[in-house]
Coordinates of C-alpha atoms in Angstrom, one line a residue:
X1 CA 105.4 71.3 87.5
X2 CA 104.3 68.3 89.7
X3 CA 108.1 68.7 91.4
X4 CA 106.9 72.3 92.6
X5 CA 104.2 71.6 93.7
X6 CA 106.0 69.1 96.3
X7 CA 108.6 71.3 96.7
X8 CA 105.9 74.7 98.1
X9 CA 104.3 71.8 100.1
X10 CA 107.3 70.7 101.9
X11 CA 108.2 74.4 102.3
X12 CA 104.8 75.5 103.8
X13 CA 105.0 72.1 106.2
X14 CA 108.4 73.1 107.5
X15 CA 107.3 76.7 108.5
X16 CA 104.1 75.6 109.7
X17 CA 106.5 72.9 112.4
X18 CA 108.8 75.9 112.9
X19 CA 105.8 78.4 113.8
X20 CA 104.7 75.9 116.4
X21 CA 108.3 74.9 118.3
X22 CA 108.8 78.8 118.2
X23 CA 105.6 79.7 120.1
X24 CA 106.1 76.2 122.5
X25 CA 109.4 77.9 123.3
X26 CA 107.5 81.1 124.2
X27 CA 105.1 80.0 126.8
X28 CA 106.4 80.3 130.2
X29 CA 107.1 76.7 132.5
X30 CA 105.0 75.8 135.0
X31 CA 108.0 76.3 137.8
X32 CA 108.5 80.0 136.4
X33 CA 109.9 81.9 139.1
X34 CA 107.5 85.2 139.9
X35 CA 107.6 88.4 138.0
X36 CA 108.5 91.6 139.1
X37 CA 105.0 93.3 139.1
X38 CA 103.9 89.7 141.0
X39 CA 106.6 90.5 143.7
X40 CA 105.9 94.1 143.7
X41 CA 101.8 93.6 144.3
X42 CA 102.4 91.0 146.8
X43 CA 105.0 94.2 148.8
X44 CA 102.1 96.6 147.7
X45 CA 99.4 94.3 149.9
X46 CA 101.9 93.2 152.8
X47 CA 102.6 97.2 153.4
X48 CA 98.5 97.7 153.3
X49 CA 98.5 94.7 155.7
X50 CA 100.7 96.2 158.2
X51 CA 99.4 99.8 158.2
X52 CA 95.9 99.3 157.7
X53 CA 95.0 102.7 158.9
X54 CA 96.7 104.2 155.9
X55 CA 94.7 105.4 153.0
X56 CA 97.9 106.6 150.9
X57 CA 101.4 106.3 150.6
X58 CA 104.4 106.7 148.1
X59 CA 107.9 105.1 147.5
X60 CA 109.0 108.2 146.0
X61 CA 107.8 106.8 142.2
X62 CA 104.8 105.8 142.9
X63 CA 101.8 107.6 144.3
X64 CA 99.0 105.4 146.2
X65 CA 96.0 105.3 147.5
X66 CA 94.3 102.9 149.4
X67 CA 90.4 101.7 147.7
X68 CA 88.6 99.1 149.0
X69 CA 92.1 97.4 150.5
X70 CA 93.9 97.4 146.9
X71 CA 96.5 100.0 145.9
X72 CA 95.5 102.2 143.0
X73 CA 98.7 103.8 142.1
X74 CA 100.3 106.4 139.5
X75 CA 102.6 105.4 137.1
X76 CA 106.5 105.8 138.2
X77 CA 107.7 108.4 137.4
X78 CA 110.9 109.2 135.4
X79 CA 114.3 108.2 136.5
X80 CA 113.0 108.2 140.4
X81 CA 115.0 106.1 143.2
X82 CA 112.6 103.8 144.7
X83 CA 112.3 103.7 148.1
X84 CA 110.3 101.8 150.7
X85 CA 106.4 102.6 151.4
X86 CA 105.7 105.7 153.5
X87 CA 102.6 106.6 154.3
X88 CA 101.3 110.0 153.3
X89 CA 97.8 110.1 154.8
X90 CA 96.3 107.7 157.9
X91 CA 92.6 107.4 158.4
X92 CA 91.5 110.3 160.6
X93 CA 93.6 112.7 159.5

């Protein structure tokens, strides 16, 4: 019985070490490169940047407007072709 009982132990200890290298290896490095929604905000406020005078615009997924100088935006739409920013509506209009 007393050979079991070392035997579970040893068994629970390896797991528990396994558990931990497997979520190490999950978390991203420090010198990650950027994401695609990271690249895609960063387009989303470099487009607001150079039309400030739009309130929304569309890249043929995507449907925008312009709050408070962020980009609320639709979700894409089904096997669309994206396209770059246009603007739909400018202030005044």
């Amino acid at each position: 019985m007393r050979h079991a009982t070392y035997r579970a132990a040893l068994c629970l200890a390896l797991a528990m070490a396994g558990m931990t290298v497997t979520h190490a290896a999950d978390m991203p490095d420090a010198d990650a490169t950027a994401t695609p929604q990271q690249t895609q905000d960063a387009s989303l406020q470099d487009f607001i940047k150079a039309n400030p005078d739009c309130m929304e615009f569309t890249d043929q997924c995507s449907h925008c407007a312009v709050v408070n100088g962020v980009a609320e935006c639709s979700t894409a739409e089904i096997a669309c072709i994206k396209q770059q920013n246009q603007c739909t509506k400018r202030a005044g209009q």
